[in-house]
Amino acid sequence: MDTMEGKMNTQKADPKPEENKVSSVKIKVLFFARARDLTSLTEMPLEVPSGSSAHDCLNDLVARFPGLEEIRECMVLALNEEYTTESTIVKEQDELAIIPPISGG
Amino acid sequence: MESDASRILHELQSLRASKSDIDRRISALESQLHQINLLNDSVPNGSHHSISTIDNSHLNGHHAHYLTPEMIHRYSRHLLLPSFGVQAQSNLLKSSVLVVGAGGLGSPALLYLAACGVGRLGIVDHDVVELNNMHRQIIHTEAFIGQPKVKSAAAACRSVNSTVQIVEHHEALRTSNALGIFSKYDVIVDATDNAPSRYMISDCCVVLGKPLVSGAALGLEGQLTVYNYNGGPCYRCLFPTPPPTTACQRCADSGVLGVVPGIIGCLQALEAIKIASVVGEPLAGRMLLFDALAARIRIVKIRGRSLQCKACGENATFTQQEFQEFDYEKFTQSPLSPSPLKLNLLQADSRISSKEYHDRVVNGDAHVLVDVRPAHHFKIVSLPNSLNIPLPSLEARLHEISSALKEEEERKGVGSGSRAQLYVICRRGNDSQRAVQYLHKTGFTSARDILGGLESWAQDVDPNFPTY
Ligand SMILES: [Zn+2]
């Protein structure tokens, strides 16, 4: 539901994503657990050059929030709510989730 | 008046003690009786095994299942569910579930698992019930503060359902006892609170081929998934590299909204019930992420079994013996039974005890006390006249310390020979040492930390000072 709403909003705000295709793509990054503490954000928009991989996005994020380096080796990466590897190329309006494990109980 | 009250309190205490003793005896006898009835019931139908197979739904009459009249009455609302019914309830009654951890997650999980009628329910925990558990560990009652959680949880489960066999494992889970305990159960529920236990439990489930219902909660977030089930991944498939110790936060340090582990624990009971009763689609290969503040639940498809996984991968040769020899504390760089960190960074002459500090306050010695805890901790409780400068902002706020010292020297009229002292305090005495180290480097060479922080103040100086 949330995803759908989010996508519809983005579509309204950005009616012609094709125009950006040559230069860059806009994605949404979702932070969970420790990633939220380290960035003080639950989500953020991210613009990366077209053809960028999830790995490139992560590099970009770590450059903005160096604290994220801490969880770089220990997280689940999901693209549009599905497991992804770092080599996957991100597309316009994709949703990249950074999910480190929680240990507490 | 006061002696009346204390007499009543005393009598109440002794009555409660005998009441819980009687309760325990009743439930023990009830469960004995239940076992005898089960055996007797099964005799006319042949061996216990053959009547309890799932595949007897074609039989008619009341011997088609082994539900006693009492069971039919107790579980009637389950039996009335078309998608659950007699078959799933019978499966449940024959199953055994082990819950590791009787804390925030384990509390609701255990209560529901006892209530729903699993055949045998095991509880592993080595901890005792504390007052600061009560806001989330709803299985425990105030009467059990100071007693083993296993005992308290077992008593609560028995009082909900005396017909379930409750097994108390009052011990810390280790590689030395895990295989023995796990092998007696069909489904394992991970309701622990630390990284090494999570790896150990997952590996043990892989080695023994047991499904693992894994839940976690911290702050305002929860996570839930089922590992090692139907070809799905194990914990190591997802997280082959353990998180750094800085990323492993504990409820005792970071806080947790009580109902959050409650919700995840309920979902763990649900997943365990689905697996044990063989209904529905367990949450394997998917992870549920619960965000309490945003009121949002996301379910993310997670990776399948990793061929490279050290525990369950194609070429993995993780045997029972390797499991028993594996050092989970070393692997995760953190202890299996987390206890507060005790740093020792400073020379003795850079530290004073809370008692000594108290003496100096009483003496009226010129000094400034800096409290380096986070602001929201400072709001809970603080010592009078302390200056809150959280450790991360210390560098930027050094000038505040300089001016506070100057002010104090002027106010106390300290002569040119001596100066106002600088003391640093925190919750347990770790961050205060880090702060003093930094202060020494930046010219505040006389800064000293108060050993053991506010906890030692509460313990050694003012027993009425709140601890949290
Ligand atoms: Zn694995």
Coordinates of C-alpha atoms and ligand atoms in Angstrom, one line a residue:
Chain A
M1 CA 0.0 0.0 0.0
D2 CA 2.7 2.5 1.1
T3 CA 4.7 1.6 -1.9
M4 CA 1.8 2.2 -4.3
E5 CA 1.0 5.5 -2.7
G6 CA 4.6 6.6 -2.9
K7 CA 4.9 5.7 -6.5
M8 CA 1.7 7.4 -7.5
N9 CA 2.9 10.6 -5.8
T10 CA 6.2 10.5 -7.5
Q11 CA 4.5 10.0 -10.8
K12 CA 2.3 13.1 -10.3
A13 CA 5.3 15.2 -9.2
D14 CA 7.5 13.9 -12.0
P15 CA 5.3 13.3 -15.1
K16 CA 8.1 12.7 -17.6
P17 CA 10.8 10.6 -16.0
E18 CA 12.1 9.6 -19.5
E19 CA 13.6 13.1 -19.9
N20 CA 16.0 12.4 -17.0
K21 CA 16.9 9.0 -18.3
V22 CA 20.1 10.1 -20.2
S23 CA 21.6 11.9 -17.3
S24 CA 20.3 10.5 -14.0
V25 CA 17.7 8.5 -12.1
K26 CA 15.9 9.4 -9.0
I27 CA 15.3 6.7 -6.4
K28 CA 14.1 6.5 -2.8
V29 CA 16.3 5.1 -0.1
L30 CA 14.7 3.6 3.0
F31 CA 16.7 3.2 6.2
F32 CA 15.9 0.7 8.9
A33 CA 17.2 0.0 12.4
R34 CA 20.8 1.1 13.0
A35 CA 20.8 2.8 9.5
R36 CA 18.2 5.2 10.9
D37 CA 20.3 6.1 13.9
L38 CA 23.4 6.6 11.7
T39 CA 21.6 8.9 9.2
S40 CA 18.9 10.3 11.5
L41 CA 16.6 9.6 8.5
T42 CA 13.9 7.0 7.7
E43 CA 14.0 7.7 4.0
M44 CA 15.5 10.1 1.5
P45 CA 15.5 10.8 -2.3
L46 CA 18.7 10.0 -4.1
E47 CA 19.7 11.0 -7.6
V48 CA 22.4 9.0 -9.2
P49 CA 23.8 8.8 -12.8
S50 CA 21.8 6.5 -15.1
G51 CA 23.2 3.0 -15.1
S52 CA 24.3 3.2 -11.5
S53 CA 24.2 0.0 -9.5
A54 CA 23.0 -0.5 -5.9
H55 CA 26.7 -0.7 -5.1
D56 CA 27.2 2.9 -6.6
C57 CA 24.2 4.1 -4.5
L58 CA 25.7 2.7 -1.4
N59 CA 29.0 4.4 -2.1
D60 CA 27.2 7.6 -2.6
L61 CA 25.3 7.1 0.7
V62 CA 28.4 6.2 2.7
A63 CA 30.1 9.4 1.3
R64 CA 27.2 11.4 2.6
F65 CA 26.9 9.5 5.9
P66 CA 30.3 8.0 6.7
G67 CA 28.8 6.3 9.8
L68 CA 27.0 3.9 7.4
E69 CA 30.4 2.2 6.8
E70 CA 29.8 0.5 10.1
I71 CA 27.0 -1.7 8.8
R72 CA 28.2 -2.0 5.2
E73 CA 29.1 -5.6 5.6
C74 CA 26.1 -6.6 7.6
M75 CA 22.8 -5.6 6.0
V76 CA 20.0 -6.9 3.8
L77 CA 19.7 -4.9 0.6
A78 CA 16.2 -4.8 -0.9
L79 CA 15.1 -3.2 -4.2
N80 CA 11.4 -2.6 -4.4
E81 CA 10.8 -5.0 -1.5
E82 CA 12.8 -7.8 -3.0
Y83 CA 16.3 -9.0 -2.1
T84 CA 18.9 -7.6 -4.5
T85 CA 22.6 -7.8 -4.9
E86 CA 24.9 -4.8 -5.1
S87 CA 25.4 -5.3 -8.8
T88 CA 21.8 -4.6 -9.8
I89 CA 21.2 -1.5 -11.8
V90 CA 18.7 0.9 -10.2
K91 CA 15.9 2.4 -12.3
E92 CA 13.8 5.6 -11.9
Q93 CA 11.5 5.5 -8.9
D94 CA 13.1 2.4 -7.4
E95 CA 13.0 1.9 -3.7
L96 CA 16.3 0.8 -2.1
A97 CA 16.0 -0.5 1.4
I98 CA 18.9 -0.8 3.8
I99 CA 18.1 -3.3 6.5
P100 CA 20.7 -4.1 9.1
P101 CA 19.8 -6.8 11.6
I102 CA 18.3 -6.0 15.0
S103 CA 19.6 -8.1 17.9
G104 CA 17.5 -6.8 20.8
G105 CA 14.5 -8.6 22.4
Chain B
M1 CA 0.4 2.3 62.4
E2 CA 3.7 1.6 60.9
S3 CA 4.1 -1.7 62.7
D4 CA 0.6 -2.7 61.7
A5 CA 1.4 -2.1 58.1
S6 CA 4.6 -4.1 58.3
R7 CA 2.8 -7.0 60.0
I8 CA 0.2 -7.0 57.3
L9 CA 2.9 -6.9 54.6
H10 CA 4.7 -9.7 56.2
E11 CA 1.6 -11.9 56.5
L12 CA 0.7 -11.1 52.8
Q13 CA 4.2 -12.1 51.8
S14 CA 4.0 -15.5 53.5
L15 CA 0.5 -16.2 52.3
R16 CA 1.6 -15.4 48.7
A17 CA 4.5 -17.7 49.1
S18 CA 2.3 -20.6 50.2
K19 CA -0.2 -19.8 47.5
S20 CA 2.3 -20.0 44.7
D21 CA 3.6 -23.2 46.3
I22 CA 0.1 -24.7 46.2
D23 CA -0.4 -23.5 42.6
R24 CA 2.8 -25.2 41.6
R25 CA 1.8 -28.5 43.2
I26 CA -1.7 -28.3 41.6
S27 CA -0.3 -27.8 38.1
A28 CA 2.3 -30.5 38.5
L29 CA -0.4 -33.0 39.6
E30 CA -2.7 -31.8 36.8
S31 CA -0.1 -32.4 34.2
Q32 CA 0.8 -35.8 35.7
L33 CA -2.9 -36.7 35.5
H34 CA -3.1 -35.4 31.9
Q35 CA -0.2 -37.7 30.9
I36 CA -1.9 -40.7 32.5
N37 CA -5.2 -39.9 30.7
L38 CA -3.4 -39.5 27.4
L39 CA -1.8 -43.0 27.8
N40 CA -5.1 -44.6 28.8
D41 CA -7.0 -43.0 25.9
S42 CA -4.5 -44.3 23.4
V43 CA -4.6 -47.9 24.5
P44 CA -7.8 -49.1 22.8
N45 CA -6.7 -47.5 19.5
G46 CA -3.5 -49.3 19.3
S47 CA -0.1 -47.6 19.6
H48 CA 0.0 -43.9 20.4
H49 CA 1.8 -43.3 17.2
S50 CA -0.7 -44.7 14.7
I51 CA -3.7 -42.9 16.1
S52 CA -1.8 -39.6 16.2
T53 CA -0.9 -39.5 12.6
I54 CA -2.3 -36.6 10.6
D55 CA -3.7 -38.9 8.0
N56 CA -6.7 -40.2 9.8
S57 CA -9.3 -37.6 8.9
H58 CA -11.2 -40.2 6.8
L59 CA -12.2 -42.0 9.9
N60 CA -15.6 -41.3 11.4
G61 CA -16.7 -41.2 15.0
H62 CA -15.1 -39.7 18.0
H63 CA -12.0 -42.0 17.8
A64 CA -10.9 -40.3 14.6
H65 CA -8.7 -38.0 16.7
Y66 CA -7.4 -38.2 20.1
L67 CA -9.0 -35.0 21.4
T68 CA -10.6 -35.6 24.8
P69 CA -13.9 -33.9 25.7
E70 CA -12.0 -31.4 27.7
M71 CA -9.7 -30.6 24.8
I72 CA -12.7 -30.2 22.5
H73 CA -14.2 -27.7 24.9
R74 CA -11.0 -25.8 25.5
Y75 CA -9.9 -25.5 21.9
S76 CA -13.5 -25.3 20.4
R77 CA -12.8 -21.9 18.7
H78 CA -9.8 -23.4 16.9
L79 CA -11.8 -26.5 15.9
L80 CA -14.6 -24.2 14.5
L81 CA -12.1 -22.6 12.1
P82 CA -12.5 -24.4 8.8
S83 CA -8.9 -23.7 7.8
F84 CA -7.6 -25.0 11.2
G85 CA -10.0 -27.5 12.7
V86 CA -9.4 -30.9 14.3
Q87 CA -6.5 -31.8 12.1
A88 CA -4.4 -28.7 12.8
Q89 CA -5.2 -28.8 16.5
S90 CA -4.2 -32.4 16.7
N91 CA -0.9 -31.6 15.0
L92 CA -0.4 -28.8 17.5
L93 CA -1.1 -31.1 20.4
K94 CA 1.5 -33.5 19.2
S95 CA 4.1 -30.8 18.6
S96 CA 6.8 -29.4 20.8
V97 CA 8.1 -25.9 20.7
L98 CA 11.2 -24.4 22.4
V99 CA 11.3 -20.7 23.2
V100 CA 14.8 -19.4 23.9
G101 CA 14.5 -16.3 26.1
A102 CA 11.7 -15.4 28.4
G103 CA 12.0 -11.7 27.9
G104 CA 10.1 -9.1 25.8
L105 CA 9.7 -11.4 22.8
G106 CA 9.3 -14.6 24.7
S107 CA 6.6 -13.3 27.1
P108 CA 3.7 -13.1 24.7
A109 CA 5.1 -16.0 22.5
L110 CA 5.1 -18.3 25.5
L111 CA 1.6 -17.3 26.7
Y112 CA 0.1 -17.8 23.3
L113 CA 1.9 -21.1 22.7
A114 CA 0.7 -22.4 26.1
A115 CA -2.8 -21.2 25.5
C116 CA -3.1 -22.7 22.0
G117 CA -2.2 -26.1 23.2
V118 CA 1.2 -27.2 21.8
G119 CA 2.0 -30.5 23.4
R120 CA 5.2 -29.6 25.0
L121 CA 6.6 -26.2 25.5
G122 CA 10.3 -25.6 26.6
I123 CA 11.7 -22.4 28.0
V124 CA 15.4 -21.5 28.1
D125 CA 16.6 -18.6 30.2
H126 CA 19.2 -18.0 32.9
D127 CA 18.1 -14.5 34.0
V128 CA 16.1 -13.3 36.9
V129 CA 13.1 -11.0 36.8
E130 CA 13.8 -7.4 37.4
L131 CA 11.6 -4.3 37.9
N132 CA 12.8 -2.7 34.7
N133 CA 11.7 -5.8 32.8
M134 CA 8.1 -5.4 33.8
H135 CA 7.1 -2.8 31.2
R136 CA 7.5 -5.3 28.4
Q137 CA 8.0 -8.8 29.8
I138 CA 4.3 -9.2 30.5
I139 CA 4.5 -12.9 31.4
H140 CA 6.2 -12.0 34.7
T141 CA 4.4 -10.5 37.7
E142 CA 5.8 -8.4 40.5
A143 CA 5.7 -11.3 42.9
F144 CA 8.5 -13.0 40.9
I145 CA 11.0 -10.1 41.0
G146 CA 14.4 -11.6 41.9
Q147 CA 13.3 -15.1 40.9
P148 CA 14.4 -17.0 37.7
K149 CA 12.5 -15.9 34.6
V150 CA 12.1 -19.6 33.6
K151 CA 10.3 -20.3 36.9
S152 CA 8.1 -17.3 36.6
A153 CA 7.3 -17.9 32.9
A154 CA 6.5 -21.6 33.5
A155 CA 4.2 -20.7 36.4
A156 CA 2.3 -18.3 34.2
C157 CA 2.1 -20.8 31.3
R158 CA 0.8 -23.5 33.7
S159 CA -1.8 -21.2 35.1
V160 CA -3.1 -20.5 31.5
N161 CA -3.1 -24.1 30.4
S162 CA -2.3 -26.9 32.9
T163 CA -2.6 -29.5 30.2
V164 CA 0.5 -28.4 28.4
Q165 CA 3.8 -30.0 29.4
I166 CA 6.0 -27.1 30.4
V167 CA 9.8 -27.9 30.5
E168 CA 12.0 -25.5 32.4
H169 CA 15.6 -25.1 31.1
H170 CA 17.1 -22.9 33.7
E171 CA 20.5 -22.4 32.1
A172 CA 22.3 -20.2 29.7
L173 CA 22.2 -21.5 26.2
R174 CA 25.8 -22.6 25.2
T175 CA 27.3 -24.7 22.4
S176 CA 27.7 -27.4 25.1
N177 CA 24.0 -27.8 25.9
A178 CA 22.2 -26.4 22.8
L179 CA 22.2 -29.6 20.7
G180 CA 20.9 -31.6 23.6
I181 CA 18.1 -29.2 24.3
F182 CA 17.1 -28.3 20.7
S183 CA 17.0 -32.0 19.6
K184 CA 14.0 -32.6 21.9
Y185 CA 11.8 -30.0 20.0
D186 CA 10.1 -29.7 16.6
V187 CA 10.2 -25.9 16.3
I188 CA 12.7 -23.4 17.8
V189 CA 11.7 -19.8 18.6
D190 CA 14.6 -17.3 18.9
A191 CA 13.5 -14.7 21.5
T192 CA 17.0 -13.7 22.6
D193 CA 18.6 -10.3 22.7
N194 CA 22.1 -10.6 21.4
A195 CA 24.1 -11.3 18.2
P196 CA 26.2 -14.3 19.4
S197 CA 23.1 -16.1 20.6
R198 CA 21.4 -15.5 17.2
Y199 CA 24.2 -17.0 15.3
M200 CA 24.5 -19.9 17.7
I201 CA 20.8 -20.7 17.6
S202 CA 20.6 -20.5 13.8
D203 CA 23.7 -22.8 13.4
C204 CA 22.2 -25.3 15.8
C205 CA 19.0 -25.3 13.9
V206 CA 20.9 -25.9 10.6
V207 CA 22.9 -28.8 12.2
L208 CA 19.7 -30.4 13.5
G209 CA 17.4 -29.5 10.6
K210 CA 14.9 -27.5 12.8
P211 CA 12.8 -24.6 11.6
L212 CA 13.7 -21.4 13.4
V213 CA 11.2 -18.6 14.1
S214 CA 13.4 -15.5 14.6
G215 CA 12.1 -12.2 16.1
A216 CA 13.9 -9.1 17.2
A217 CA 12.9 -5.7 18.5
L218 CA 14.6 -2.6 19.6
G219 CA 13.5 1.0 20.1
L220 CA 10.4 1.3 17.9
E221 CA 11.2 -1.3 15.3
G222 CA 10.8 -5.0 15.0
Q223 CA 12.0 -7.8 12.6
L224 CA 10.6 -11.2 12.0
T225 CA 11.4 -14.1 9.7
V226 CA 11.5 -17.9 9.6
Y227 CA 14.9 -19.4 8.9
N228 CA 16.0 -22.9 7.8
Y229 CA 12.5 -23.9 6.6
N230 CA 11.6 -25.5 3.3
G231 CA 14.9 -24.8 1.6
G232 CA 14.9 -21.2 2.8
P233 CA 18.0 -19.3 4.1
C234 CA 19.5 -19.4 7.6
Y235 CA 20.7 -16.5 9.6
R236 CA 24.2 -16.8 8.2
C237 CA 23.0 -16.8 4.6
L238 CA 21.6 -13.3 5.2
F239 CA 24.4 -12.0 7.6
P240 CA 27.6 -14.0 6.9
T241 CA 29.6 -11.2 8.5
P242 CA 28.5 -10.4 12.1
P243 CA 27.6 -6.8 12.8
P244 CA 30.4 -4.7 14.5
T245 CA 29.9 -4.4 18.3
T246 CA 29.0 -0.7 17.9
A247 CA 26.0 -1.7 15.8
C248 CA 24.8 -4.2 18.4
Q249 CA 22.5 -2.2 20.6
R250 CA 20.8 -3.5 23.6
C251 CA 17.4 -2.6 25.1
A252 CA 19.3 -1.7 28.3
D253 CA 21.2 1.0 26.5
S254 CA 19.0 2.1 23.7
G255 CA 15.5 1.6 25.2
V256 CA 12.5 -0.1 23.7
L257 CA 8.8 0.6 23.7
G258 CA 7.3 -2.3 25.6
V259 CA 4.6 -3.2 23.2
V260 CA 7.0 -3.4 20.2
P261 CA 8.6 -6.7 21.3
G262 CA 5.1 -7.7 22.4
I263 CA 3.8 -7.5 18.8
I264 CA 6.8 -9.3 17.4
G265 CA 6.5 -12.0 20.1
C266 CA 2.9 -12.5 19.2
L267 CA 3.8 -12.9 15.5
Q268 CA 6.5 -15.4 16.5
A269 CA 3.9 -17.4 18.3
L270 CA 1.7 -17.3 15.2
E271 CA 4.5 -18.5 12.9
A272 CA 5.4 -21.3 15.3
I273 CA 1.8 -22.3 15.5
K274 CA 1.5 -22.4 11.7
I275 CA 4.6 -24.6 11.4
A276 CA 3.7 -26.9 14.2
S277 CA 0.1 -27.3 13.0
V278 CA 1.0 -27.5 9.3
V279 CA -1.3 -24.7 8.2
G280 CA -0.8 -21.6 6.0
E281 CA 2.4 -20.2 4.6
P282 CA 5.1 -19.6 7.1
L283 CA 7.2 -16.4 6.7
A284 CA 10.2 -18.2 5.2
G285 CA 12.2 -16.4 2.5
R286 CA 10.5 -13.2 3.6
M287 CA 11.2 -10.7 6.4
L288 CA 8.6 -8.6 8.1
L289 CA 9.7 -5.2 9.2
F290 CA 7.6 -3.4 11.8
D291 CA 7.8 0.3 12.2
A292 CA 5.8 1.3 15.3
L293 CA 6.0 5.1 15.0
A294 CA 4.9 5.2 11.3
A295 CA 2.4 2.3 11.9
R296 CA 3.8 0.5 8.9
I297 CA 4.5 -3.1 8.2
R298 CA 6.6 -4.0 5.2
I299 CA 7.4 -7.5 4.0
V300 CA 10.6 -7.8 2.1
K301 CA 11.5 -10.9 0.0
I302 CA 14.9 -12.0 1.2
R303 CA 17.5 -14.0 -0.5
G304 CA 17.3 -17.8 -0.8
R305 CA 19.7 -20.2 0.7
S306 CA 23.3 -19.1 -0.1
L307 CA 25.4 -21.7 -1.8
Q308 CA 28.4 -20.2 -0.1
C309 CA 26.9 -20.2 3.4
K310 CA 29.3 -21.6 6.0
A311 CA 26.5 -23.3 7.9
C312 CA 24.0 -24.5 5.3
G313 CA 25.6 -23.9 1.9
E314 CA 26.3 -26.5 -0.8
N315 CA 29.8 -27.3 0.4
A316 CA 29.3 -26.6 4.0
T317 CA 30.4 -29.3 6.3
F318 CA 29.3 -27.8 9.5
T319 CA 28.9 -30.8 11.8
Q320 CA 27.7 -31.1 15.4
Q321 CA 31.2 -31.3 16.6
E322 CA 32.2 -28.1 14.7
F323 CA 29.2 -26.4 16.2
Q324 CA 30.2 -27.4 19.7
E325 CA 33.7 -26.1 19.1
F326 CA 32.7 -22.8 17.5
D327 CA 33.4 -19.7 19.5
Y328 CA 30.4 -17.4 19.0
E329 CA 31.7 -14.8 21.4
K330 CA 34.9 -14.4 19.5
F331 CA 33.1 -14.5 16.1
T332 CA 30.8 -11.6 17.0
Q333 CA 33.2 -9.9 19.4
S334 CA 30.5 -9.8 22.0
P335 CA 29.5 -11.8 25.0
L336 CA 26.6 -14.4 25.0
S337 CA 25.3 -13.0 28.3
P338 CA 25.7 -9.3 27.8
S339 CA 26.7 -7.4 30.9
P340 CA 27.5 -3.7 31.1
L341 CA 30.9 -2.8 29.6
K342 CA 33.5 -1.9 32.2
L343 CA 36.2 0.2 30.7
N344 CA 39.4 1.1 32.5
L345 CA 41.1 3.9 30.5
L346 CA 42.5 6.1 33.1
Q347 CA 45.2 6.2 35.8
A348 CA 44.0 5.9 39.4
D349 CA 44.8 9.6 40.1
S350 CA 42.5 10.7 37.4
R351 CA 39.5 9.1 39.0
I352 CA 37.6 9.4 42.3
S353 CA 34.9 7.3 43.8
S354 CA 31.3 8.6 44.2
K355 CA 31.9 8.6 48.0
E356 CA 34.9 10.8 47.7
Y357 CA 33.1 13.1 45.4
H358 CA 30.2 13.3 47.9
D359 CA 32.7 14.3 50.6
R360 CA 34.0 17.1 48.5
V361 CA 30.5 18.4 47.8
V362 CA 29.8 18.3 51.5
N363 CA 33.1 20.2 52.2
G364 CA 32.0 22.9 49.7
D365 CA 35.1 22.4 47.6
A366 CA 35.1 24.6 44.4
H367 CA 34.3 22.3 41.5
V368 CA 32.3 21.9 38.3
L369 CA 30.5 18.6 37.5
V370 CA 30.0 17.8 33.9
D371 CA 27.5 15.1 33.0
V372 CA 28.3 13.6 29.6
R373 CA 25.2 11.5 29.1
P374 CA 22.7 12.1 26.2
A375 CA 20.2 14.9 27.0
H376 CA 17.3 12.5 27.2
H377 CA 19.1 10.5 29.9
F378 CA 19.9 13.8 31.8
K379 CA 16.1 14.5 31.8
I380 CA 15.4 11.2 33.6
V381 CA 17.6 12.2 36.6
S382 CA 20.8 14.1 37.4
L383 CA 22.9 15.3 40.2
P384 CA 22.3 18.8 41.5
N385 CA 24.3 21.6 39.8
S386 CA 25.7 19.3 37.1
L387 CA 26.3 20.7 33.6
N388 CA 25.0 18.4 30.8
I389 CA 27.4 18.3 27.8
P390 CA 26.7 15.0 25.9
L391 CA 30.0 13.3 24.9
P392 CA 29.5 13.8 21.1
S393 CA 29.2 17.6 21.6
L394 CA 32.1 17.9 24.1
E395 CA 34.6 19.1 21.5
A396 CA 32.3 22.0 20.4
R397 CA 31.4 23.0 24.0
L398 CA 34.7 23.1 25.7
H399 CA 34.4 26.9 26.2
E400 CA 31.3 26.2 28.4
I401 CA 33.5 24.2 30.8
S402 CA 36.1 27.0 30.9
S403 CA 33.6 29.6 31.8
A404 CA 31.8 27.4 34.3
L405 CA 35.2 26.8 36.0
K406 CA 35.9 30.5 36.0
E407 CA 32.5 31.4 37.4
E408 CA 32.9 28.8 40.2
E409 CA 36.3 30.1 41.1
E410 CA 34.9 33.7 41.3
R411 CA 31.9 32.5 43.3
K412 CA 33.9 30.5 45.8
G413 CA 36.6 33.1 46.0
V414 CA 39.3 30.6 45.2
G415 CA 42.8 32.1 45.6
S416 CA 45.3 32.2 42.9
G417 CA 47.1 29.1 44.4
S418 CA 44.3 26.6 43.9
R419 CA 41.7 26.2 41.2
A420 CA 38.2 24.8 40.9
Q421 CA 38.2 21.0 40.3
L422 CA 36.6 19.5 37.2
Y423 CA 34.7 16.2 37.6
V424 CA 33.0 14.2 34.9
I425 CA 30.1 11.7 35.4
C426 CA 27.9 9.5 33.2
R427 CA 25.6 6.5 33.7
R428 CA 28.0 3.7 34.4
G429 CA 31.5 5.3 34.2
N430 CA 32.6 4.5 30.7
D431 CA 31.8 7.6 28.7
S432 CA 33.1 9.7 31.6
Q433 CA 36.5 8.1 31.1
R434 CA 36.4 8.7 27.4
A435 CA 35.5 12.4 28.2
V436 CA 38.3 12.8 30.7
Q437 CA 40.8 11.3 28.2
Y438 CA 39.7 13.9 25.7
L439 CA 39.8 16.7 28.3
H440 CA 43.3 15.8 29.3
K441 CA 44.4 16.2 25.7
T442 CA 42.7 19.6 25.3
G443 CA 44.4 21.2 28.4
F444 CA 42.0 20.3 31.2
T445 CA 44.7 18.2 32.8
S446 CA 43.0 18.1 36.2
A447 CA 39.8 16.5 35.0
R448 CA 38.7 13.4 36.8
D449 CA 36.0 10.9 36.3
I450 CA 33.6 9.6 38.9
L451 CA 34.1 5.8 39.1
G452 CA 31.1 3.8 38.2
G453 CA 29.0 6.9 37.4
L454 CA 25.5 7.5 38.7
E455 CA 25.0 3.8 39.3
S456 CA 27.8 3.9 42.0
W457 CA 26.3 7.1 43.4
A458 CA 23.0 5.3 43.9
Q459 CA 24.7 2.2 45.3
D460 CA 27.3 3.9 47.6
V461 CA 26.0 7.3 48.4
D462 CA 22.3 7.8 48.0
P463 CA 20.2 4.6 47.9
N464 CA 17.1 6.7 47.0
F465 CA 18.8 8.0 43.8
P466 CA 16.8 6.5 40.9
T467 CA 18.6 3.9 38.6
Y468 CA 17.4 3.1 35.1
Ligands
ZN1 ZN 22.9 -20.5 5.5

